[in-house]
Short mmCIF file of C-alpha atoms and ligand atoms in Angstrom, two decimals:
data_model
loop_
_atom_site.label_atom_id
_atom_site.label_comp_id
_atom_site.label_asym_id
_atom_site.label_seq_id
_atom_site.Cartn_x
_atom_site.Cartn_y
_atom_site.Cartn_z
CA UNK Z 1 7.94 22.42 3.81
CA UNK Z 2 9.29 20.22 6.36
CA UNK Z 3 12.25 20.35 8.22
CA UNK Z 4 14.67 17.27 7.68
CA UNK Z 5 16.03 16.07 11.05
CA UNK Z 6 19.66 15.50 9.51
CA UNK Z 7 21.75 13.78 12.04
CA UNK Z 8 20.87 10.39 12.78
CA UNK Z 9 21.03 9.72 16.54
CA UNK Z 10 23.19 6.59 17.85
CA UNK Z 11 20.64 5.02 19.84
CA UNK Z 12 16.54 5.06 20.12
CA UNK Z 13 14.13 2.91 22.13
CA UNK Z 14 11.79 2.64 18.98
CA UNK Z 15 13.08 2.67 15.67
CA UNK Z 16 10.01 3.50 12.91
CA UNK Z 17 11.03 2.30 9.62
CA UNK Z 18 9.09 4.28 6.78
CA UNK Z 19 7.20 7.32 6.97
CA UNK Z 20 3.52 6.50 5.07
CA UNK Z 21 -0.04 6.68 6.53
CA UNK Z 22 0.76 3.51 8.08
CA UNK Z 23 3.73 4.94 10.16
CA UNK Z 24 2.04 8.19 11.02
CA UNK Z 25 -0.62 6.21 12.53
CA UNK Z 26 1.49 4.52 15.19
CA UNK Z 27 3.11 7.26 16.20
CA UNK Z 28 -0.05 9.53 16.96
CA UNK Z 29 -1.37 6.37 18.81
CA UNK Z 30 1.77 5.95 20.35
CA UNK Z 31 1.86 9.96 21.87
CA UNK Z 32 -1.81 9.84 22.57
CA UNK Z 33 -0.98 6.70 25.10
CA UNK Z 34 2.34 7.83 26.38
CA UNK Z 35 3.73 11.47 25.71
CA UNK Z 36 7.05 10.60 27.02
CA UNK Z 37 7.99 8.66 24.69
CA UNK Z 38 7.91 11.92 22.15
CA UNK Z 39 11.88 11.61 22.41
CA UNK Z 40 12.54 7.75 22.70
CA UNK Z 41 11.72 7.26 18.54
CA UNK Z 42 13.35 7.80 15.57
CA UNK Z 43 11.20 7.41 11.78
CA UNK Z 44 13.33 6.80 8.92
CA UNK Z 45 12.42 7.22 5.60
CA UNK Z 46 14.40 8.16 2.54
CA UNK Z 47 12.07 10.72 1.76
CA UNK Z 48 13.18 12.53 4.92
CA UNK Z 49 9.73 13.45 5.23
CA UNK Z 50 6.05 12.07 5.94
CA UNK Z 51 3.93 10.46 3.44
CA UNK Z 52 5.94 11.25 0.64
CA UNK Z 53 5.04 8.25 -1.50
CA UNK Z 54 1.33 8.50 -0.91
CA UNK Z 55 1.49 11.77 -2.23
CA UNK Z 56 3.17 11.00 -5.12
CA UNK Z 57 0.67 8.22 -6.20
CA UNK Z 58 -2.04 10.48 -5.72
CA UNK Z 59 -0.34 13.04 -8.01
CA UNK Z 60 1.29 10.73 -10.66
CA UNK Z 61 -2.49 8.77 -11.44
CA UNK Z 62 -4.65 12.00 -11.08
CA UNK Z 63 -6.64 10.62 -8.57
CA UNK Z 64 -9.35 13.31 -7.90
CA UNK Z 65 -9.98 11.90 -4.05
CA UNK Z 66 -9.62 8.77 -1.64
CA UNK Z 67 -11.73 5.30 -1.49
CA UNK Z 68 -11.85 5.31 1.52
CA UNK Z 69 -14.14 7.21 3.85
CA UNK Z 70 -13.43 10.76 6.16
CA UNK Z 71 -13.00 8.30 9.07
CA UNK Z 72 -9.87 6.73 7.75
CA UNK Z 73 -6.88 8.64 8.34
CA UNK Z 74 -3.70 8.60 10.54
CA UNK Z 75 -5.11 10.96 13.68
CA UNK Z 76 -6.50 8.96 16.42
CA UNK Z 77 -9.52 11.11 16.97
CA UNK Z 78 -11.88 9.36 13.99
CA UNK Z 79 -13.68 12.61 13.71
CA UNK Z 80 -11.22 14.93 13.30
CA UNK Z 81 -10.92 14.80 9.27
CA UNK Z 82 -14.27 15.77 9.24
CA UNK Z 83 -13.89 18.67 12.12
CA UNK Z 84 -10.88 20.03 9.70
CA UNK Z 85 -13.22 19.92 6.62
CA UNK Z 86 -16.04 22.06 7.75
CA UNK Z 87 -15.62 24.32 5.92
CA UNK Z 88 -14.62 22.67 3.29
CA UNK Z 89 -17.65 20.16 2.74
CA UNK Z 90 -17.27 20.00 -0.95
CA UNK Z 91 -14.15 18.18 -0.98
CA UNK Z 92 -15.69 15.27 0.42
CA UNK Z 93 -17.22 13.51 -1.87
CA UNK Z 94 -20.26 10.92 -2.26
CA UNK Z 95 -21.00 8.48 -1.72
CA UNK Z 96 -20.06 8.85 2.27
CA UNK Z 97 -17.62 11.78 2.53
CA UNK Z 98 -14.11 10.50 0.74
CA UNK Z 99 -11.94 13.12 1.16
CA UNK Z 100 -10.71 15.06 -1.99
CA UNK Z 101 -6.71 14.27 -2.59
CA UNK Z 102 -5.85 18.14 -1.84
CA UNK Z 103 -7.97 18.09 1.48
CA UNK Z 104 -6.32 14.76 2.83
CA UNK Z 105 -2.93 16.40 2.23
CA UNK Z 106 -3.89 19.23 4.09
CA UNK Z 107 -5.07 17.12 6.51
CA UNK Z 108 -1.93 15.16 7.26
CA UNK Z 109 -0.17 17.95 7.58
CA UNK Z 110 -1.90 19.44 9.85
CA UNK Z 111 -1.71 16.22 11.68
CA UNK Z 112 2.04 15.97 11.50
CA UNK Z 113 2.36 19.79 13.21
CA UNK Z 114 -0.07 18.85 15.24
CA UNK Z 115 1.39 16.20 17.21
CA UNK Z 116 4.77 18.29 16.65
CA UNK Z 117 6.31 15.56 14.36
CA UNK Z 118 7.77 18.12 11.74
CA UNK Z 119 11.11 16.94 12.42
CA UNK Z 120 11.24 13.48 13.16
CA UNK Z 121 11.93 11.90 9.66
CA UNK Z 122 15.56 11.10 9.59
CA UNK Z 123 16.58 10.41 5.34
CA UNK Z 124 17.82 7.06 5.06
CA UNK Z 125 16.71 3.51 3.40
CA UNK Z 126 17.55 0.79 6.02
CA UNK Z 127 19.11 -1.89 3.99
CA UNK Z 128 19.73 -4.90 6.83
CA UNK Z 129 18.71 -5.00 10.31
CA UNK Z 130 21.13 -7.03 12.66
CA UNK Z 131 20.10 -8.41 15.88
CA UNK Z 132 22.60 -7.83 18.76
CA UNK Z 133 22.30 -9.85 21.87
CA UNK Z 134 23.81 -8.81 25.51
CA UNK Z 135 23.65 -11.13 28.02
CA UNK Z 136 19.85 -10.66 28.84
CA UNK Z 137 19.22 -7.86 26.39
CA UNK Z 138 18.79 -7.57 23.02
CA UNK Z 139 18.79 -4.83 20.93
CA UNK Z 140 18.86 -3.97 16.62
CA UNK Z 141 21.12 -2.48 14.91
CA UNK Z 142 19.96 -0.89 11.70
CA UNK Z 143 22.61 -0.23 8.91
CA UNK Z 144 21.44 2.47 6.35
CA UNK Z 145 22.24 2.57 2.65
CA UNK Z 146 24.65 5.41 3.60
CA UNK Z 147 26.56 3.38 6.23
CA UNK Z 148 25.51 4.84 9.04
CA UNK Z 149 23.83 3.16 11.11
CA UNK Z 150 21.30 3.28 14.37
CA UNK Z 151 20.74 0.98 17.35
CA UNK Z 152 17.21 0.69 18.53
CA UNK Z 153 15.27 -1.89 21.59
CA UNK Z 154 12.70 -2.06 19.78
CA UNK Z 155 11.85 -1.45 15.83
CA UNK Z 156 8.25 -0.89 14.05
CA UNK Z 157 8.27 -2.11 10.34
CA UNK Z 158 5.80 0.13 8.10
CA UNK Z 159 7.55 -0.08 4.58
CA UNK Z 160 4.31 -1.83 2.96
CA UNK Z 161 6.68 -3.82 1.17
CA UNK Z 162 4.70 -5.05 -1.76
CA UNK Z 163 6.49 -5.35 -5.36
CA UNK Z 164 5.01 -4.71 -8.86
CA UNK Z 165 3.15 -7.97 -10.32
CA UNK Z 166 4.44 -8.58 -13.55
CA UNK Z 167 2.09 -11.35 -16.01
CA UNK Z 168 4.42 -13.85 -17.07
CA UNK Z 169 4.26 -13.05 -20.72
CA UNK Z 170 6.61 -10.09 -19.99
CA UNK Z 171 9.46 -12.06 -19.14
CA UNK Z 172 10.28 -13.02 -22.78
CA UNK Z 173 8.98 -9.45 -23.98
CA UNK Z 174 12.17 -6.78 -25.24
CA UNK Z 175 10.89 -3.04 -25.68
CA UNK Z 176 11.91 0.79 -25.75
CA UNK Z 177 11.73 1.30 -21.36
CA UNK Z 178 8.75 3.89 -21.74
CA UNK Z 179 6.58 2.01 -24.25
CA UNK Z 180 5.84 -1.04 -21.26
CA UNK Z 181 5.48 0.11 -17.60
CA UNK Z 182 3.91 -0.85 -14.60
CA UNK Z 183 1.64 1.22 -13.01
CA UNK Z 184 3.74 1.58 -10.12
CA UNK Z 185 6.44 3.39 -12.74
CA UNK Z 186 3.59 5.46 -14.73
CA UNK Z 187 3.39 9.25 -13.89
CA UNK Z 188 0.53 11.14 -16.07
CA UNK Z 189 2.03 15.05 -15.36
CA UNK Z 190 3.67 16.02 -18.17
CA UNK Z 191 2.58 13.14 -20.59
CA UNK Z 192 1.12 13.94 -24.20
CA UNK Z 193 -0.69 11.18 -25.86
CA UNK Z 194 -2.38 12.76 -28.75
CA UNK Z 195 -3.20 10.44 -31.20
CA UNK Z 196 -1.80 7.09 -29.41
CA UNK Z 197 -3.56 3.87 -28.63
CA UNK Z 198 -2.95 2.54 -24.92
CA UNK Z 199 -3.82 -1.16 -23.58
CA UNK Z 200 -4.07 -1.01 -20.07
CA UNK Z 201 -3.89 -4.79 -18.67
CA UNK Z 202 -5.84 -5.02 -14.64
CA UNK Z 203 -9.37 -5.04 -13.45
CA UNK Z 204 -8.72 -2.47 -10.58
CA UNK Z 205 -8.92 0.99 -9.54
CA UNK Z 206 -5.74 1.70 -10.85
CA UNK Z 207 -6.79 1.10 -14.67
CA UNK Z 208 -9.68 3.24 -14.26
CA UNK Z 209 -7.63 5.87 -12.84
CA UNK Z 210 -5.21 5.32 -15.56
CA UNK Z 211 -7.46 4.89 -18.52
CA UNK Z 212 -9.38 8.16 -17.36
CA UNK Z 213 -5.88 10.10 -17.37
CA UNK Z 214 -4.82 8.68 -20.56
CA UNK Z 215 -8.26 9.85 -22.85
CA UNK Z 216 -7.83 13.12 -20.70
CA UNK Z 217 -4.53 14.07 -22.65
CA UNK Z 218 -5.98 12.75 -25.97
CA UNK Z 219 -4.99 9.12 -26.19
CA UNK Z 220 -7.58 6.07 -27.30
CA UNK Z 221 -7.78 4.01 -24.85
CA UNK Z 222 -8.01 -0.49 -24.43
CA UNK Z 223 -8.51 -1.79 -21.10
CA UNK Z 224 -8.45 -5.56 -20.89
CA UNK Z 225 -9.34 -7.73 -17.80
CA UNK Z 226 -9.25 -11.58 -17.46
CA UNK Z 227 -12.43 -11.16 -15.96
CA UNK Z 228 -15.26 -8.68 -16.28
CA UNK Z 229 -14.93 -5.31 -14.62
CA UNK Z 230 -16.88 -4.81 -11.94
CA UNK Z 231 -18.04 -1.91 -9.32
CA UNK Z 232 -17.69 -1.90 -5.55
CA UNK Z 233 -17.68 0.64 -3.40
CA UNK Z 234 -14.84 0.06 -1.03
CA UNK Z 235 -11.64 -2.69 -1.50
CA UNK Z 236 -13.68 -4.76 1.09
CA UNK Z 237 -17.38 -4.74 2.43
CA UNK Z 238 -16.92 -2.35 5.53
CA UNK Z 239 -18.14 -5.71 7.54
CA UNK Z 240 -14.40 -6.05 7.73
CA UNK Z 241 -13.81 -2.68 9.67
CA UNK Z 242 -15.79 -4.20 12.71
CA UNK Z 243 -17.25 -7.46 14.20
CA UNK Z 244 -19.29 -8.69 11.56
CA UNK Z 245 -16.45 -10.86 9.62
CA UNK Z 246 -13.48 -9.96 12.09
CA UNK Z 247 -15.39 -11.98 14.73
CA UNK Z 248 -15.16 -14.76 12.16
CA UNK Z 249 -11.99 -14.19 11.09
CA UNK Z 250 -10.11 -14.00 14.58
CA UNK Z 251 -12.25 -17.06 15.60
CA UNK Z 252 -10.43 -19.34 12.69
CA UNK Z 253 -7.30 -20.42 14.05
CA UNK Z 254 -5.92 -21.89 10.47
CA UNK Z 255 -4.05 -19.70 8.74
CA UNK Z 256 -4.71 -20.83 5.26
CA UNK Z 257 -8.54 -20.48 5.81
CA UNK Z 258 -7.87 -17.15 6.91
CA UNK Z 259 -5.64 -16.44 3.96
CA UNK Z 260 -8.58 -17.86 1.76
CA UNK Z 261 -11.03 -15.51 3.68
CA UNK Z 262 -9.01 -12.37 2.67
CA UNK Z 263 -8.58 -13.33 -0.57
CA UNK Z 264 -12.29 -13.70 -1.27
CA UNK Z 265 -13.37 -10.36 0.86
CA UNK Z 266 -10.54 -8.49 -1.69
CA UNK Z 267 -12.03 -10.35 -4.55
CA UNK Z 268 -9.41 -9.18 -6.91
CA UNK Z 269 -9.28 -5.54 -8.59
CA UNK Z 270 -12.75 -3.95 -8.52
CA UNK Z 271 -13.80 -0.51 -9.77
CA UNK Z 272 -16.10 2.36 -7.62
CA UNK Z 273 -19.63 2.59 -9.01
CA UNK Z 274 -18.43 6.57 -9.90
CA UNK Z 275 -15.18 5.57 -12.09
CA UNK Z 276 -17.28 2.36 -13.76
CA UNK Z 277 -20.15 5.09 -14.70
CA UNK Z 278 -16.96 7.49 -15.81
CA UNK Z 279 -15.55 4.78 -18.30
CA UNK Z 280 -18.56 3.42 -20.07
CA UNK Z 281 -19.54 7.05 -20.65
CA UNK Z 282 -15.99 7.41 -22.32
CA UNK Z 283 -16.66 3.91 -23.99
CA UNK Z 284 -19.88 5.07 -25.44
CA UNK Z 285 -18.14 7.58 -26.72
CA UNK Z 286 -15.58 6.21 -28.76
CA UNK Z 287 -12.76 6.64 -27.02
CA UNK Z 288 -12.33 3.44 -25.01
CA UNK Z 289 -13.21 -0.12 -25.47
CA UNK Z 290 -13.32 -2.97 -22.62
CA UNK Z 291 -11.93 -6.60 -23.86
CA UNK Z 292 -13.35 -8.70 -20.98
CA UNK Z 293 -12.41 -12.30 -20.57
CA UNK Z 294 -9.53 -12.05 -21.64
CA UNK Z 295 -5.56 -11.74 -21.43
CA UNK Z 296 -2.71 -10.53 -23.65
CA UNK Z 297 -0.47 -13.92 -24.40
CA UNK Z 298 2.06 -12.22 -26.46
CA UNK Z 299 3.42 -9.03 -27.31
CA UNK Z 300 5.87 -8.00 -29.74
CA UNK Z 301 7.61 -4.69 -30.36
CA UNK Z 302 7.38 -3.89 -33.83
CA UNK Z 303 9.73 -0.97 -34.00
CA UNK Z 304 6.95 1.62 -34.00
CA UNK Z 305 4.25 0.29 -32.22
CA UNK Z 306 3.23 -2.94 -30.27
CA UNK Z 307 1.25 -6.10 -31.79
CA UNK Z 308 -0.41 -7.61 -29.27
CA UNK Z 309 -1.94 -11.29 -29.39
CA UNK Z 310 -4.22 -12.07 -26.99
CA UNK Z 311 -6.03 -15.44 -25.57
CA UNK Z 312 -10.05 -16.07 -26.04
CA UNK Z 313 -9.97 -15.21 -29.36
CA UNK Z 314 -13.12 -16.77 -29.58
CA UNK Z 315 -14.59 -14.19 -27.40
CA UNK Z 316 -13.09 -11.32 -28.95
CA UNK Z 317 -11.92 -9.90 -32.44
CA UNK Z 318 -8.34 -10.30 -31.98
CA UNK Z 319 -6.61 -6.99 -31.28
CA UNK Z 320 -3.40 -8.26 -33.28
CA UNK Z 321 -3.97 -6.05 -36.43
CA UNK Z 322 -4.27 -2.44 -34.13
CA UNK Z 323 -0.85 -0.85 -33.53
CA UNK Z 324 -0.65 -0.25 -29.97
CA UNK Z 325 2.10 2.73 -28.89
CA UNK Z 326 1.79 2.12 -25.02
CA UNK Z 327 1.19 -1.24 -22.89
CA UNK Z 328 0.57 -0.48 -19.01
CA UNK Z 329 0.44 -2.56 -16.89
CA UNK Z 330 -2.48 -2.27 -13.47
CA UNK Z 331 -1.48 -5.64 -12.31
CA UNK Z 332 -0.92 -4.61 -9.07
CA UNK Z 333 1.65 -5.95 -6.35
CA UNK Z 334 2.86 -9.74 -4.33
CA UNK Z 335 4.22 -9.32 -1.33
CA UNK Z 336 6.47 -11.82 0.05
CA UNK Z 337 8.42 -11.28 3.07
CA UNK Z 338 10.80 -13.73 2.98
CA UNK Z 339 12.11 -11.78 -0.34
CA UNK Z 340 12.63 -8.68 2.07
CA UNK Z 341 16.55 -8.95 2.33
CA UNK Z 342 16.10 -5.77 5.23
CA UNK Z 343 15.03 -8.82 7.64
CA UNK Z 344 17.89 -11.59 5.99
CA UNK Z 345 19.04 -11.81 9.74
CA UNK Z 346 16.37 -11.70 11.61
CA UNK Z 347 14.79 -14.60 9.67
CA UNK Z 348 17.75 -16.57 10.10
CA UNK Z 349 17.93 -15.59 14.02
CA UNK Z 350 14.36 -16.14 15.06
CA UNK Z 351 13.34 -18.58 12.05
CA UNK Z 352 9.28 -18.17 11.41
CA UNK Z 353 6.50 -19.65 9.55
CA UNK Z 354 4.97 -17.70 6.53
CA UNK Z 355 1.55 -18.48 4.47
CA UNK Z 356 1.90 -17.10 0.30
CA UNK Z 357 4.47 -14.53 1.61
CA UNK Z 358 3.07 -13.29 5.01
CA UNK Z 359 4.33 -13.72 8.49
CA UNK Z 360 2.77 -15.21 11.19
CA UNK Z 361 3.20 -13.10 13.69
CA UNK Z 362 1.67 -13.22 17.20
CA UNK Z 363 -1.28 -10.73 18.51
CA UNK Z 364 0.63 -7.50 18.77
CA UNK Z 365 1.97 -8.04 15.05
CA UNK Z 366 5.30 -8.75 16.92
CA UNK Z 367 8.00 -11.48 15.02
CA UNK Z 368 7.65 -14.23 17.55
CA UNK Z 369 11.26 -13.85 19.39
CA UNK Z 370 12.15 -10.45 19.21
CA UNK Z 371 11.13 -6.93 19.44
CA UNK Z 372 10.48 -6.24 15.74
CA UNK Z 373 6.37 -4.99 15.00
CA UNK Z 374 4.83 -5.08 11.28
CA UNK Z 375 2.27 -3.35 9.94
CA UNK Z 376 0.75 -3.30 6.62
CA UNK Z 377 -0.05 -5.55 4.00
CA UNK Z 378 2.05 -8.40 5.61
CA UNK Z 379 0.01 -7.69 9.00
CA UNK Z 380 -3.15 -9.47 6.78
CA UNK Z 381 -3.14 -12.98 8.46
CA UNK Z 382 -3.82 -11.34 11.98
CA UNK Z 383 -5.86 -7.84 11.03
CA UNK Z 384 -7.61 -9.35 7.65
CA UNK Z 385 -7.90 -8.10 4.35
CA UNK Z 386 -8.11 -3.97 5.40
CA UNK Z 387 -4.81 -4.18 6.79
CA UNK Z 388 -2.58 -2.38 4.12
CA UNK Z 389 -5.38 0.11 3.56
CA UNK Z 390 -5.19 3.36 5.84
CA UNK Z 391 -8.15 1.54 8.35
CA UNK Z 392 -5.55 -1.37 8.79
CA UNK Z 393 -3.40 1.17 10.19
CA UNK Z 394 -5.63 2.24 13.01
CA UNK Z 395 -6.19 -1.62 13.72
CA UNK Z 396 -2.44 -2.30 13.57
CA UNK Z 397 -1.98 0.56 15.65
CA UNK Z 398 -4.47 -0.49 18.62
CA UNK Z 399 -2.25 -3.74 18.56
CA UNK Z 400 1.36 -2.60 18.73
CA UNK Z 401 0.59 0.66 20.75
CA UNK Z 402 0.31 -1.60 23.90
CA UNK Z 403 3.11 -3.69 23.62
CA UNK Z 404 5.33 -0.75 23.14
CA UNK Z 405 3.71 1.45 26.04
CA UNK Z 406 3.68 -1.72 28.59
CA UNK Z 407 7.04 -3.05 27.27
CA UNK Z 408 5.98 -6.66 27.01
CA UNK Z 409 8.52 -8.81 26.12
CA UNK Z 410 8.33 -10.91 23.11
CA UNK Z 411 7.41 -14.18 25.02
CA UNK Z 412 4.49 -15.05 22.79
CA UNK Z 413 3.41 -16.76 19.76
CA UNK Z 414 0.82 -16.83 17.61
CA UNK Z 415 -2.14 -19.60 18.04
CA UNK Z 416 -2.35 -19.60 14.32
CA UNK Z 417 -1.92 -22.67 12.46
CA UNK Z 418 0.05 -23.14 9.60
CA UNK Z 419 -0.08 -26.89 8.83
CA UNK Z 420 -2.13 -27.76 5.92
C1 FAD Q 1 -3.05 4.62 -5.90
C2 FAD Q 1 -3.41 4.16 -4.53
C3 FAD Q 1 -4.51 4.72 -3.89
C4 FAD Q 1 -4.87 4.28 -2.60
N1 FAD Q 1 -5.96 4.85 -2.01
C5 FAD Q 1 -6.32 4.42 -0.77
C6 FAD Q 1 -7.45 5.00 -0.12
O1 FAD Q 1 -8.15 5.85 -0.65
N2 FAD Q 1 -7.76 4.55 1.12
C7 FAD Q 1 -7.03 3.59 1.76
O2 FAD Q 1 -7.36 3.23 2.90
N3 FAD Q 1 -5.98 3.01 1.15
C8 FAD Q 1 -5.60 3.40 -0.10
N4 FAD Q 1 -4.50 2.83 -0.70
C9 FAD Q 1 -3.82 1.71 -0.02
C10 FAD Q 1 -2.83 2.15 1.08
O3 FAD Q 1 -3.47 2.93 2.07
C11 FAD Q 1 -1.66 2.94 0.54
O4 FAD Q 1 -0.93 2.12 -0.33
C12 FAD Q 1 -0.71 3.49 1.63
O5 FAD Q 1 0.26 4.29 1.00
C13 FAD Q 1 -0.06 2.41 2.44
O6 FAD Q 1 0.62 3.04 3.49
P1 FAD Q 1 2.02 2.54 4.04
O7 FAD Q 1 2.46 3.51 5.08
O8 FAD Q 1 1.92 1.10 4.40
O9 FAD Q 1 2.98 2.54 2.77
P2 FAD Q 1 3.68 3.74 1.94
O10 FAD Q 1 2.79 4.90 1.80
O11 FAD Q 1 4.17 3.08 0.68
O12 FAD Q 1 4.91 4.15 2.85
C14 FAD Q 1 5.97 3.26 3.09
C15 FAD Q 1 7.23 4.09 3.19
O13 FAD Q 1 8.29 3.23 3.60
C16 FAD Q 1 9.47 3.63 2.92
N5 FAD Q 1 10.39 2.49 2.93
C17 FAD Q 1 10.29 1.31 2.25
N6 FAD Q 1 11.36 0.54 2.51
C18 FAD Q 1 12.15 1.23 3.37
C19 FAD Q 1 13.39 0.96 4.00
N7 FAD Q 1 14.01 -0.22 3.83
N8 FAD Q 1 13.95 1.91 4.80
C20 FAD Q 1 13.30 3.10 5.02
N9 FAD Q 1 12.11 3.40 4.44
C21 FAD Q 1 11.55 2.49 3.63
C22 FAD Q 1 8.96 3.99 1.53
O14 FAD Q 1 9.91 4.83 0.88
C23 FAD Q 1 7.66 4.72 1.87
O15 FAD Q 1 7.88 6.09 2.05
C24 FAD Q 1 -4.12 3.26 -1.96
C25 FAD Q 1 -3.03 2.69 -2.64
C26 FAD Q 1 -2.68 3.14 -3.89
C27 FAD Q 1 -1.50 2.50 -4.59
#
């Protein structure tokens, strides 16, 4: 159990906002470069503890273990997930050693005590960050949901920051709360679904996980894709780790080409070869059908169940005459940070350009102006498509660790391009 650092101090030199994978990783990068700093940051969270919402998607899907590989994790030391599972080697599973969901909590906590960061996760949600200016220094002043509130030099973003994607069709679409979620609001402990029929909308590993967790506790299951489901092993070819594309990548100075480059490596939703295998065994038998090619164009609660009517009927037999009890939705998330009212001020302060939602920020993933670092999903445009994935973190990591260590200041820009 960890111990909740209660009082929030008045003033840090670095100010961590959110305590995920992403967050943990900066600050063992940051104490492996400079211990000192070990009392100069604060990490606020309102969790008031590490990781909290990684955990819970792990738990609330089932997921049996990571996507990603025993090299991607939040210690600096690449090898040391596999050092702690040695005697553990069967929660690391093929095809190359991703690390059971039980293991990689272990893991992180033995992480956190390692680098003696127990109690360094201050509760709060930081609703608005104001930018003070003193003669030649500047500093922020974060203001918590509570009203407290914390002044800070220097402040690390790592709140991922991405919102549930909802199709448009659910706009017009009234229906009992539990009977239409989003996977982001779906938790399979405790749910009984003997006897029901589910539609799960999204070509990604969420619907597998979901569609697996469903037939598990007895429902029949839809899953229905605009295009057809298809296996690959990681979110992107692991040529994006390293040289091969990143060479590429940094070497294109427009930013919409880049944009266009992650959006191709990502490639939409995909499945892994082992879940894919996993559903068209269930398919074969009975209990789940795929509707490829196709999208639900309108749904209608009809009291006790859902009628769905759906485009490409040509395609399909229309799914309009099966009740459905439960529509979920695996359409994943948009991210847009000018929609991210914490940074209302500092957009308006130190005004910057943005491509489909993400910030162009210069080479240490600082906002051009000021002392303020992202990481994450919105660090894309400069780390490529990896970054919101727990590798993105280390990359992120290798970029803002210097600039907080040497105490640049935030003279540069980016040499991206943003004109069309
Ligand atoms: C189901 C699922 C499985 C995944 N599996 C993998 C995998 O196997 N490998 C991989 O590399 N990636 C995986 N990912 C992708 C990615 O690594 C995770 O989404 C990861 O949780 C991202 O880390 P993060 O620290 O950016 O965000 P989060 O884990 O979401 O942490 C962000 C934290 O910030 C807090 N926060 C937000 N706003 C504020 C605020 N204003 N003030 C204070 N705190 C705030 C949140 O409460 C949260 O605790 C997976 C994603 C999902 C959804």
């Amino acid at each position: 159990m960890a111990t909740v650092q209660s009082e929030i101090p008045q003033f840090v030199d670095i100010a961590i906002v959110g305590a995920g994978p992403q967050a943990l990783t900066v600050v063992t990068h940051l104490l492996q470069k400079k211990k000192s700093l070990r009392n100069r940051f604060a990490v606020i969270d309102p969790a008031g503890e590490w990781m909290q919402q990684w955990h819970h998607q792990f738990a609330a899907l089932d997921i049996p273990h990571l996507r990603s590989p025993a090299v991607h994790h939040p210690d600096p030391d690449p090898h040391a997930l596999r050092t702690f599972a040695e005697s553990r080697p069967r929660e690391l599973f093929p095809p190359y050693d991703l690390p059971g969901t039980q293991l990689f909590r272990e893991f992180c906590q033995n992480v956190i005590g390692r680098w003696h960061l127990e109690d360094r996760v201050i509760p709060g949600f930081v609703k608005h960050i104001e930018i003070e200016q003193q003669s030649d220094r500047q500093q922020f002043r974060l203001l918590m949901a509570t009203g407290k509130t914390l002044k800070a030099r220097r402040v690390v973003l790592a709140i991922a920051g991405g919102t549930p994607h909802y199709p448009s069709w659910v706009q017009s679409t009234i229906a009992p709360r539990d009977r239409l979620l989003h996977s982001h609001n779906i938790d399979l402990r405790g749910l009984q679904l003997e006897g029901e029929r589910v539609l799960i909308v999204g070509s990604g590993l969420t619907s597998g996980h979901l569609a697996v967790g469903a037939i598990a506790r007895g429902a029949e299951v839809i899953m229905m894709a605009r295009r057809q489901f298809y296996e690959k092993l990681f979110d992107a070819d692991p040529g994006w780790l390293g040289p091969k594309y990143l060479k590429g990548f940094r070497a294109e100075s427009h930013g919409e080409k880049r944009w266009q480059m992650i959006q191709s490596a990502r490639n939409g939703g995909s499945l892994t070869p082992a879940i894919l295998t996993q559903l068209r065994r269930l398919a074969r038998s009975g209990k789940l059908t795929f509707y490829e090619h196709c999208q639900v164009k309108q749904a209608q609660w009809k009291g006790e169940a859902w009628q769905v009517h759906c485009e490409n009927r040509e395609v399909h037999d229309c799914i309009a005459h099966l009740p459905i009890d439960r529509l979920w939705l695996a359409t994943g998330s948009q991210l847009d940070i000018q929609q991210w009212s914490v940074l209302s001020e500092v957009r308006e302060t130190y005004p910057l350009p943005t491509l489909h939602g993400l910030p162009v920020l210069d080479e240490h993933l600082r906002w051009p102006g000021c002392e303020l670092f992202i990481m994450g999903g919105a660090a894309a445009l400069q780390l490529g498509p990896v970054a919101r994935n727990l590798f993105g973190g280390r990359m992120a990591s290798r970029r803002i660790v210097p600039a907080l260590v040497k105490n640049t200041i935030a003279r540069s820009s980016s040499s991206l391009s943003v004109a069309g």
